[in-house]
Coordinates of N, CA and C in Angstrom, one line a residue:
X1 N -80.4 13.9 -12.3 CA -81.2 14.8 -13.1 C -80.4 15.2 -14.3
X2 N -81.0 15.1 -15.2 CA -80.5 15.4 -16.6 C -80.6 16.8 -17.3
X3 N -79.4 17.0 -17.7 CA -78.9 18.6 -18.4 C -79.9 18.8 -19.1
X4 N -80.4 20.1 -19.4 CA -81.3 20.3 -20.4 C -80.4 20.6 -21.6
X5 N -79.8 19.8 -22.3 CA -79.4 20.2 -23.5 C -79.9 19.1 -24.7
X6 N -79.6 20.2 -26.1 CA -80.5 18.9 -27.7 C -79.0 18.5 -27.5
X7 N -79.4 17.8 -28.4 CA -78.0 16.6 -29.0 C -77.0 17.0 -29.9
X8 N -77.1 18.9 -30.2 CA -75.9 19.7 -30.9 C -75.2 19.6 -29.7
X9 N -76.0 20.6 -28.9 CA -75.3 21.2 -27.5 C -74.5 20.2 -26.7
X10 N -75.1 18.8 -26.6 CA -74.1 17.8 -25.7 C -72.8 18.0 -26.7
X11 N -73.6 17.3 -28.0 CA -71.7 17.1 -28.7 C -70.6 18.5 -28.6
X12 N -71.4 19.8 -28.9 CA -70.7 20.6 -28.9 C -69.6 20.9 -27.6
X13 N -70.5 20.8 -26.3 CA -69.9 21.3 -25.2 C -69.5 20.3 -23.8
X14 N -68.8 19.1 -24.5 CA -69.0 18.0 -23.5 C -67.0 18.2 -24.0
X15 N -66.5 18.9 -23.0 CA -64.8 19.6 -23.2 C -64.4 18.5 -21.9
X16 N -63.1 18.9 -22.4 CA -62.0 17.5 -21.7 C -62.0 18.5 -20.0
X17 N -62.5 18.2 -19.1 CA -62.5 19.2 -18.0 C -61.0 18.9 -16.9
X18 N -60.3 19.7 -16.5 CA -59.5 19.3 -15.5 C -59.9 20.0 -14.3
X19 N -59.4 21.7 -14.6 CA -59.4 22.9 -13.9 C -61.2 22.6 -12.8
X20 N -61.9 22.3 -13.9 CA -63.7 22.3 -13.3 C -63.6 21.1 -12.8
X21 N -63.4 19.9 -11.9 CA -63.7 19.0 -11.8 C -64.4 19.5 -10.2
X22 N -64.9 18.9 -10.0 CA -65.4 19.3 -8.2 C -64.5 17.7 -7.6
X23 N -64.0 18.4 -6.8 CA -63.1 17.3 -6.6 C -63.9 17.0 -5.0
X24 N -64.7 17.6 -4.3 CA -65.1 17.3 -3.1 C -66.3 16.9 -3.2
X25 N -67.3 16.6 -4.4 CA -68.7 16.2 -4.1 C -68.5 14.8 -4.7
X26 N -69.1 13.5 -4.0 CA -69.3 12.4 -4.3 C -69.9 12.1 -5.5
X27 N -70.1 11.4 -6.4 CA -70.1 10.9 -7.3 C -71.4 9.4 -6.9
X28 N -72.5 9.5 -7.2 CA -73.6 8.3 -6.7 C -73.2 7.7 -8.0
X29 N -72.9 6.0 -7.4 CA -73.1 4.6 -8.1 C -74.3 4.3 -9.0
X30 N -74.7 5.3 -8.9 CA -75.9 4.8 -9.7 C -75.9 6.0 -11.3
X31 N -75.4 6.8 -11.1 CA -75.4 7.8 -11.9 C -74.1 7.0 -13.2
X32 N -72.9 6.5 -12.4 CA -72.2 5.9 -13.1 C -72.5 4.4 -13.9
X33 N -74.0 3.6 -13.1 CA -74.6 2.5 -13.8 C -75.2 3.2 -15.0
X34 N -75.7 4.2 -15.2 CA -76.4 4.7 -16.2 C -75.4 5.2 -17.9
X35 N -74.1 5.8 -16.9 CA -73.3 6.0 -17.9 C -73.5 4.4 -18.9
X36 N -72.3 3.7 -18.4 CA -72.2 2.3 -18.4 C -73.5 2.0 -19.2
X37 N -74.8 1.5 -18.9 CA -75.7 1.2 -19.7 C -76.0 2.3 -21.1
X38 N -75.6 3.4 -21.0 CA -76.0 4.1 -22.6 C -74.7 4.1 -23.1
X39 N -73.5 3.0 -23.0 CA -72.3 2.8 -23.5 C -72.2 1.7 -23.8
X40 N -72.9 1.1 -23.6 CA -72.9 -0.6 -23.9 C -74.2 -0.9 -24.9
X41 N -74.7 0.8 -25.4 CA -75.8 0.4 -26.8 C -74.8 1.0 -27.8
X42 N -73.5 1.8 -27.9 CA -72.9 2.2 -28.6 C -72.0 1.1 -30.0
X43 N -72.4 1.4 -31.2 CA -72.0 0.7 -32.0 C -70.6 0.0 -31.7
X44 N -70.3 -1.3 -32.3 CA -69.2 -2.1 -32.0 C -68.7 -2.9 -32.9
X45 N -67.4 -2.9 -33.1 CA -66.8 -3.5 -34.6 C -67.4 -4.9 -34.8
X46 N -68.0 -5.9 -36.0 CA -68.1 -7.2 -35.4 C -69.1 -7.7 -35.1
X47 N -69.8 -6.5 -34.1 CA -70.9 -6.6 -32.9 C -70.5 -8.0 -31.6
X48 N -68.9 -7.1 -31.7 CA -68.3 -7.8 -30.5 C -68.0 -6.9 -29.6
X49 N -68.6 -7.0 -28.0 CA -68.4 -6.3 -27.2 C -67.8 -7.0 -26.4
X50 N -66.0 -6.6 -26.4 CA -65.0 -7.0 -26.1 C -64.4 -6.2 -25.0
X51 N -65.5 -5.2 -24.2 CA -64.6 -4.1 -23.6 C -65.6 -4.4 -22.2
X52 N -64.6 -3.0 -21.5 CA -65.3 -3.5 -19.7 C -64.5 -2.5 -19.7
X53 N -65.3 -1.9 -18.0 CA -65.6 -0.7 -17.4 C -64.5 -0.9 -16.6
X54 N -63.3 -0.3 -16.0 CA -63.2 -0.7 -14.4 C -63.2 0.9 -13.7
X55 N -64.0 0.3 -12.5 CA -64.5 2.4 -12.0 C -64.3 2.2 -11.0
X56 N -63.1 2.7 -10.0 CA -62.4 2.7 -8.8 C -63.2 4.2 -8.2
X57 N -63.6 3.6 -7.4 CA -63.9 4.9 -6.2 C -63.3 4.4 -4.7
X58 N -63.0 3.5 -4.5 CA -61.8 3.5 -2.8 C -60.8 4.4 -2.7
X59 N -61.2 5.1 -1.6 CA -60.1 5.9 -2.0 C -58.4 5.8 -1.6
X60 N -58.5 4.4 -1.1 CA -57.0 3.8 -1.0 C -56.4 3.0 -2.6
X61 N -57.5 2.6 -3.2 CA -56.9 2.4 -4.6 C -56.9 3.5 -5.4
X62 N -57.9 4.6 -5.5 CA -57.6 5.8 -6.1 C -56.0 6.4 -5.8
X63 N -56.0 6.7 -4.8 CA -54.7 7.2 -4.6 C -53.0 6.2 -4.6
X64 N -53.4 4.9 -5.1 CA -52.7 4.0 -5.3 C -52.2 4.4 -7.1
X65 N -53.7 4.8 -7.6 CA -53.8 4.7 -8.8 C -53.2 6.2 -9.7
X66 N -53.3 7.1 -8.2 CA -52.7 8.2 -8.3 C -51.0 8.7 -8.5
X67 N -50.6 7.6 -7.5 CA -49.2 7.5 -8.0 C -48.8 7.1 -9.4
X68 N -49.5 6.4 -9.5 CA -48.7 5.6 -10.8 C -49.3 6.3 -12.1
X69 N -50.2 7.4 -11.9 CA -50.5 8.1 -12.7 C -49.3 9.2 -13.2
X70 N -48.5 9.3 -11.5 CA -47.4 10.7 -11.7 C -46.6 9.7 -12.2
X71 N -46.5 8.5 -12.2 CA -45.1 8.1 -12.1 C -45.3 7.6 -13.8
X72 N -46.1 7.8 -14.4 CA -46.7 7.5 -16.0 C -45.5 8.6 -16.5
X73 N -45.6 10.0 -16.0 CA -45.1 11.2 -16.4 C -43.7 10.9 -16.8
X74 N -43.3 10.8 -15.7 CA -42.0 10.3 -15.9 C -41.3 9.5 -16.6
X75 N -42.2 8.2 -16.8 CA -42.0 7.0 -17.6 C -42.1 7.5 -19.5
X76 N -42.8 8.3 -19.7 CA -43.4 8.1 -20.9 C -42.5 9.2 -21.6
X77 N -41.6 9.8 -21.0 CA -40.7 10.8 -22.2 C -41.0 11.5 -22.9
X78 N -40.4 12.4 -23.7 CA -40.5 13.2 -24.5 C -41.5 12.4 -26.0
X79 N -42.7 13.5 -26.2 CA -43.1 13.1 -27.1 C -42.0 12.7 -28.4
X80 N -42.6 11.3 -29.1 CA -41.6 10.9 -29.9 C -41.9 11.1 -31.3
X81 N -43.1 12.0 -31.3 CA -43.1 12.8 -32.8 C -43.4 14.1 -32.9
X82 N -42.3 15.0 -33.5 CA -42.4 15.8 -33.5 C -43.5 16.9 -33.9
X83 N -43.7 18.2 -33.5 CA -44.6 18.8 -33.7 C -44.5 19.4 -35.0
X84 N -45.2 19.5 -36.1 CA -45.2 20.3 -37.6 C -45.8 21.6 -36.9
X85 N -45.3 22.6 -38.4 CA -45.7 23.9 -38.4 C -47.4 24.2 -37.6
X86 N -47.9 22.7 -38.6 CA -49.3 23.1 -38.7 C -49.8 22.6 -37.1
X87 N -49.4 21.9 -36.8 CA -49.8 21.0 -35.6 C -49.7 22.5 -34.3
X88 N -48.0 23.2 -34.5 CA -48.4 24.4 -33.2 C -49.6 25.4 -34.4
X89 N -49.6 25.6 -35.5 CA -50.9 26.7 -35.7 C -52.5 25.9 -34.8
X90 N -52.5 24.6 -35.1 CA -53.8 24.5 -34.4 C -53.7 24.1 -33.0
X91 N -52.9 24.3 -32.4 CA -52.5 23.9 -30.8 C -53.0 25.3 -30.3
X92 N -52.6 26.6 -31.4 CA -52.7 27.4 -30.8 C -53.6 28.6 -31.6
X93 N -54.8 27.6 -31.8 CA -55.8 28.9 -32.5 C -56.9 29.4 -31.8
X94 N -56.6 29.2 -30.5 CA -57.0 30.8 -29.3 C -56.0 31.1 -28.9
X95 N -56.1 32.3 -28.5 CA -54.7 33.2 -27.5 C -55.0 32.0 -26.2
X96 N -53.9 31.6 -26.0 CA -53.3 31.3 -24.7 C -53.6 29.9 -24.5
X97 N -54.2 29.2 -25.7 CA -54.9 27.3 -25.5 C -53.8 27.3 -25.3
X98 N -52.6 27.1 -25.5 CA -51.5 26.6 -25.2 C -51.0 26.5 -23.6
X99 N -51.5 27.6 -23.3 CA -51.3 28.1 -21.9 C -51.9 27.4 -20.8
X100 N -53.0 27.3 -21.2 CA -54.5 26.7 -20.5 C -54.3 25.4 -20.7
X101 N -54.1 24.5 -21.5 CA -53.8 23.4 -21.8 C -52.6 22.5 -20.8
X102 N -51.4 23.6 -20.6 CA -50.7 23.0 -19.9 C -50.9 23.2 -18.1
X103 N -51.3 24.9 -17.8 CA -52.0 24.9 -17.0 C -52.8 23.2 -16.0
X104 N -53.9 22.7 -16.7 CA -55.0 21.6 -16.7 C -54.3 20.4 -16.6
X105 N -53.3 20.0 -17.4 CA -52.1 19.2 -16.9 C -51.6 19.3 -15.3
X106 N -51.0 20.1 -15.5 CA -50.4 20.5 -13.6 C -51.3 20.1 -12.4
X107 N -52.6 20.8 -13.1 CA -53.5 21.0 -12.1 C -53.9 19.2 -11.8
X108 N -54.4 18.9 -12.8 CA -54.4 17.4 -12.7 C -53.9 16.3 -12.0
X109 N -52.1 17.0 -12.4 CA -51.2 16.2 -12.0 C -51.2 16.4 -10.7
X110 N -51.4 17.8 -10.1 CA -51.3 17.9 -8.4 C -52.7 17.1 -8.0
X111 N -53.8 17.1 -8.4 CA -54.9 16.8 -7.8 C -55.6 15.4 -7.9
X112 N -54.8 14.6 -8.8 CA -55.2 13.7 -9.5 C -56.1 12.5 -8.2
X113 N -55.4 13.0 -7.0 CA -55.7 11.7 -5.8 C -56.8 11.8 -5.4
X114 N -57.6 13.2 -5.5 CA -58.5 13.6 -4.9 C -59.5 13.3 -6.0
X115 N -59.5 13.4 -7.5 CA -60.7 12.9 -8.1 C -61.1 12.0 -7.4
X116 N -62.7 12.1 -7.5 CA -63.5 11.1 -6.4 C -63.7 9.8 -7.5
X117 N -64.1 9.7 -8.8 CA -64.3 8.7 -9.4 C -62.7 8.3 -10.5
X118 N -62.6 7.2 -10.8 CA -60.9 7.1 -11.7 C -61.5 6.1 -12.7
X119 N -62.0 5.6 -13.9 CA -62.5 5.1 -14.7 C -61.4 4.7 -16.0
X120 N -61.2 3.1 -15.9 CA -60.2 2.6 -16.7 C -60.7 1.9 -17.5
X121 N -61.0 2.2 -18.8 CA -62.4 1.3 -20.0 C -61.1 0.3 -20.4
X122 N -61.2 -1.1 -20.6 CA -60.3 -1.7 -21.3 C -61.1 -2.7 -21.9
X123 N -60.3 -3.4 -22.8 CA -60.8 -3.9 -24.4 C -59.7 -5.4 -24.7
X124 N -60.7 -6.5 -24.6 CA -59.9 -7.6 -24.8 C -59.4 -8.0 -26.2
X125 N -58.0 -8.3 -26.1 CA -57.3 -8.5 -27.4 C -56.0 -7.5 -27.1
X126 N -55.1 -7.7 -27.3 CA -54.1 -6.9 -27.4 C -53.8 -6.2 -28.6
X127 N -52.9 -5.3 -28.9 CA -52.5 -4.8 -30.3 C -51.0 -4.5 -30.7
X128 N -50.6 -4.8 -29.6 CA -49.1 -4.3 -29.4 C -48.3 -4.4 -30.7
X129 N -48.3 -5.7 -31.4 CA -47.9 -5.7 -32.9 C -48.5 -6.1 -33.6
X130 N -50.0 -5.2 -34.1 CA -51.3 -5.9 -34.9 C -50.9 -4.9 -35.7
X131 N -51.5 -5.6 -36.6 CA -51.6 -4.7 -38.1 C -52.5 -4.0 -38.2
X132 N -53.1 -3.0 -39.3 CA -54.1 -1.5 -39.1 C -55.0 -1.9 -39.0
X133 N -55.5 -3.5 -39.8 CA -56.9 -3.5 -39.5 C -57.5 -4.4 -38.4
X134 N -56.0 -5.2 -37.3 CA -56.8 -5.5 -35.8 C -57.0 -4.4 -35.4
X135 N -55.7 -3.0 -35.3 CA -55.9 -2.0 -34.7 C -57.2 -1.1 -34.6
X136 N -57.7 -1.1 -36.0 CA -58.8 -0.4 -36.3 C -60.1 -0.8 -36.1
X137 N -60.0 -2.3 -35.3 CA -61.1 -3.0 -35.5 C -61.3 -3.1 -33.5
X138 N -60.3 -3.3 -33.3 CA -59.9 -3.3 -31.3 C -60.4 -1.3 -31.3
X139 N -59.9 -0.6 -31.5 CA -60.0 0.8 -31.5 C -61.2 1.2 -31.5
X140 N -61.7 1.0 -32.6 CA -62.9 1.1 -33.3 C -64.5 0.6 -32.5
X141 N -63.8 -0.5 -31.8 CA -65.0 -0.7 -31.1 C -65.2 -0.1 -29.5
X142 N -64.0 0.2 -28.8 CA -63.9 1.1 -27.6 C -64.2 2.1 -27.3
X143 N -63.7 2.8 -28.5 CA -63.6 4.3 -28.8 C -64.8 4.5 -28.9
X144 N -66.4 4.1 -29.7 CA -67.4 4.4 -29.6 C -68.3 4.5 -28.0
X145 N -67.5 3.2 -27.6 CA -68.3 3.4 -26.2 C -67.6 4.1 -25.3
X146 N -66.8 4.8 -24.8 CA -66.0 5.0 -24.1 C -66.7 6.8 -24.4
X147 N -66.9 7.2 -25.6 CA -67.3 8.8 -26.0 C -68.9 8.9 -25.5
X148 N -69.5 7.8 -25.8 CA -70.9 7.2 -25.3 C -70.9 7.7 -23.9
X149 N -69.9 7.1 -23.1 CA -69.7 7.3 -21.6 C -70.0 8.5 -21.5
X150 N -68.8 9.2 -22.1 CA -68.7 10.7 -21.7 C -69.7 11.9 -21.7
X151 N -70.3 11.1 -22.8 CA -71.7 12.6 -23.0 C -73.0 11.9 -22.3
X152 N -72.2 10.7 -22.0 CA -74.0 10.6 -20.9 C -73.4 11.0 -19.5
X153 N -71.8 11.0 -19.3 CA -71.7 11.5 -18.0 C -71.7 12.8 -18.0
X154 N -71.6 13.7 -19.1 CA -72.1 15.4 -19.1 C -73.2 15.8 -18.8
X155 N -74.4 14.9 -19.7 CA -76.0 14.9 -19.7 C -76.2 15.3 -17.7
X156 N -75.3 14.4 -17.2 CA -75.6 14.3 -16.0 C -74.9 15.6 -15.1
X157 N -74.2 16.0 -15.6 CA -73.8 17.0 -14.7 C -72.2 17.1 -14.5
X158 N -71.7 15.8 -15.1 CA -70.3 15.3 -14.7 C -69.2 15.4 -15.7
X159 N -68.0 15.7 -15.3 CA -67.2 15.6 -16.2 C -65.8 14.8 -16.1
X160 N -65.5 15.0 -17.3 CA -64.3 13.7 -17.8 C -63.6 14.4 -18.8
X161 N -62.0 13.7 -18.6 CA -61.1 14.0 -19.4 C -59.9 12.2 -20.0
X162 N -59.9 12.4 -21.2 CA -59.7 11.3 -22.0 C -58.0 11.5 -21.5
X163 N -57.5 10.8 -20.8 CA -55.9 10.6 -20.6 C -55.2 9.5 -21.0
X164 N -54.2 9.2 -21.6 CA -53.1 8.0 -22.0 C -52.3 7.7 -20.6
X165 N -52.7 8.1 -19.6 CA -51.7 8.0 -18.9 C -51.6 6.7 -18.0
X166 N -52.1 6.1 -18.6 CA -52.0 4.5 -18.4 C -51.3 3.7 -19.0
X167 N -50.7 4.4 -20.4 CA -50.3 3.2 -21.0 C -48.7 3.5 -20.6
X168 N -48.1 4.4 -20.3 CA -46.4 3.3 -19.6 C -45.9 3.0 -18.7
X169 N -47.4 3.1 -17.6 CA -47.1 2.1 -16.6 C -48.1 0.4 -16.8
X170 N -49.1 0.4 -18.1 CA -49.9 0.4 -18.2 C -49.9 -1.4 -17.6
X171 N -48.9 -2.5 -17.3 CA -48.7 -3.3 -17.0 C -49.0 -3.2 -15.1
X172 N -48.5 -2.6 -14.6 CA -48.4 -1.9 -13.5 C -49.5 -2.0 -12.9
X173 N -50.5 -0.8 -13.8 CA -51.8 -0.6 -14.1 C -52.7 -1.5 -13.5
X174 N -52.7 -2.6 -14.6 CA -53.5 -3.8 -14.8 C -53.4 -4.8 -13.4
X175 N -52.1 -5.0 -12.6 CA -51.6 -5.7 -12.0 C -52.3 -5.4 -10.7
X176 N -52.5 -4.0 -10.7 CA -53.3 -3.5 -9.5 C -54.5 -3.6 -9.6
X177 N -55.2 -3.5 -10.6 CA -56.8 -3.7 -10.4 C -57.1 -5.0 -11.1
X178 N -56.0 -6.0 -10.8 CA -56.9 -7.7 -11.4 C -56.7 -7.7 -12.8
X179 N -56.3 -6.6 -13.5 CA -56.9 -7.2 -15.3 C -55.5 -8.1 -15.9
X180 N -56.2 -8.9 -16.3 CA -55.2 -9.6 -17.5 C -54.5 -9.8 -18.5
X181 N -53.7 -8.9 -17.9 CA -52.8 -7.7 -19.2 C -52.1 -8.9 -20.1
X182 N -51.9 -10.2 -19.9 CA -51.4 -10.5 -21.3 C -52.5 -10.6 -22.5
X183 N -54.2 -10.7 -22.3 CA -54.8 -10.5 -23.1 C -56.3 -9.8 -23.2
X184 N -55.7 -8.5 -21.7 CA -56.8 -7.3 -22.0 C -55.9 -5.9 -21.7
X185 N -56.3 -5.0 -23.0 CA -55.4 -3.9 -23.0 C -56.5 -2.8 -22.0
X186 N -55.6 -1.8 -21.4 CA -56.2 -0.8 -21.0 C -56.2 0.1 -22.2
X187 N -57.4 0.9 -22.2 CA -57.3 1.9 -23.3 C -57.3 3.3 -22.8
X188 N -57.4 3.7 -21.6 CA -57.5 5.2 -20.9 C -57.6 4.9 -19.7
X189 N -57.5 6.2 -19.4 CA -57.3 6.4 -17.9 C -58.2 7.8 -18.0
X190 N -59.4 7.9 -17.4 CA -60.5 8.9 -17.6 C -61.0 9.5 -15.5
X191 N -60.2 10.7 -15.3 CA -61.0 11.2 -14.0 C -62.7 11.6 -14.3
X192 N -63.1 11.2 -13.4 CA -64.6 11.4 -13.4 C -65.3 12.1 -12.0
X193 N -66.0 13.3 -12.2 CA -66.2 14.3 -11.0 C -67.7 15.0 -12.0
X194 N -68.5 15.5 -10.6 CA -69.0 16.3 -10.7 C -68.4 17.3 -11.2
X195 N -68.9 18.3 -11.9 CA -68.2 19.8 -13.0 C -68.7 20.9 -11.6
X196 N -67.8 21.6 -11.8 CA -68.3 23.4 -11.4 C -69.1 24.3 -12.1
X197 N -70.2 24.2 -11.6 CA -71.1 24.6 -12.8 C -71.1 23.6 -14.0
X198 N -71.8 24.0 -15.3 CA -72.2 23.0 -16.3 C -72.4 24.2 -17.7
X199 N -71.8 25.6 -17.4 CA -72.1 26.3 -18.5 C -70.7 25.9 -19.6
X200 N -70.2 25.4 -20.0 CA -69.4 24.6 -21.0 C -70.2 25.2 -22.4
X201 N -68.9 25.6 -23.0 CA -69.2 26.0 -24.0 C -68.7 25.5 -25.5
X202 N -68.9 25.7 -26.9 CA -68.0 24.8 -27.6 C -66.8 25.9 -27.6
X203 N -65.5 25.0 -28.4 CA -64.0 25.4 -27.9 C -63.7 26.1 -29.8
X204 N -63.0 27.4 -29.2 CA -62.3 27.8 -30.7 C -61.9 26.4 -31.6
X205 N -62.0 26.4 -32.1 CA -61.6 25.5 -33.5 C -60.9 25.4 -34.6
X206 N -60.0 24.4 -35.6 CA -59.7 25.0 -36.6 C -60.7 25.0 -38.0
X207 N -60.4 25.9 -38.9 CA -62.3 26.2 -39.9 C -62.0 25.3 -40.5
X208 N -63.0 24.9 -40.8 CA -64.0 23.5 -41.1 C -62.9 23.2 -42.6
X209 N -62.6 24.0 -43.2 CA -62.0 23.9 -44.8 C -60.6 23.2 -44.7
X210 N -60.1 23.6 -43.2 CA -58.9 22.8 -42.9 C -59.1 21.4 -43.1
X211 N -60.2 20.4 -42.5 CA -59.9 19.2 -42.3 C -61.3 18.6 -42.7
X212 N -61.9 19.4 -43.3 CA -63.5 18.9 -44.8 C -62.5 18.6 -45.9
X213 N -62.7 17.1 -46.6 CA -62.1 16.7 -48.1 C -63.4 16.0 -48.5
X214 N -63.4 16.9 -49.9 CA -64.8 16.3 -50.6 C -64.4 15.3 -51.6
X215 N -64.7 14.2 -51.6 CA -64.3 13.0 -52.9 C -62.7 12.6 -53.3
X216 N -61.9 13.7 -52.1 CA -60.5 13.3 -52.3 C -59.4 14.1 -51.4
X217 N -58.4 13.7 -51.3 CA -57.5 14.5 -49.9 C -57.0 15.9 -50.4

């Protein structure tokens, strides 16, 4: 059954969910064919559809997938660019996003085994040392469907959160679920669950004059 919302309200309120996931209600295979089909009409660099779904629900590979999710944490070190002035002003333009943010992390990280659905979109071609415009052209065609995913899995009731925590085990990754990491990259690692409730709202923001440039930067 489909959310009653217009096509502001999805974009607005389709939020990276951790805290809400329902971690005990199943997830029907069919609800996830649907995602998948209104992601695969989503524009594509080329009109090369180079990318593929992989959607683990066993729960001996989920929780396979689980470890190597914590074990990403540890792998992947201290962010390697630093934060600007501006970067903590908009980290932190509600009281306590900062808070909440890391909060949803933890919580994640404790719960991660129990997400019922684990969704790993990957994209053939590598990019490891491509220049801007493979990168933007590999990128560019994922990234549409993969966002496609997400608001049709909200429509539905469900939610998802966009994670990197694939990529520094991401060889590891690949090795466990079949993919052919010398010439298909993973691009995310996305939990996927029914929501607690569905009232989602849009999120403080920074004002529009910050990052609107009219005819020049």
């Amino acid at each position: 059954m489909l959310l009653n919302l217009s096509a502001d309200e999805l974009l607005s309120t389709t939020r990276a969910v951790r805290h809400r996931l329902d971690l005990d209600r199943p997830v029907p295979w069919k609800l996830i064919e649907e995602c998948v089909d209104l992601a695969v009409q989503a524009p594509t660099g080329r009109n090369r559809q180079r990318w593929h779904f992989v959607v683990v629900t066993d729960e001996k590979r989920r929780r396979a997938l689980a470890d190597l999710y914590r074990l990403s944490y540890a792998a992947a070190g201290p962010d390697p660019s630093p934060l600007t002035p501006r970067d903590i002003q908009r980290m932190n333009v509600s009281p306590r996003s900062v808070d909440r943010m890391r909060s949803g992390f933890q919580y994640l990280y404790d719960n991660i085994h129990r997400v019922p659905v684990l969704v790993i979109p990957c994209v053939e071609g590598r990019t490891d040392r491509a220049g801007v415009q493979a990168q933007a052209m590999t990128w560019g065609s994922i990234l549409p469907a993969v966002w496609s995913f997400m608001l049709a899995a909200r429509a539905r009731g469900l939610g998802t959160v966009w994670t990197t925590a694939q990529a520094p085990v991401e060889r590891q990754m690949a090795e466990m679920l079949g993919v052919p990491h010398d010439r298909v990259m993973l691009a995310a690692f996305i939990p996927l669950a029914y929501t607690i409730g569905t009232d989602f709202r849009p999120a403080p923001r920074i004002p529009r004059s910050e990052v609107l440039h009219r005819d020049r930067w």
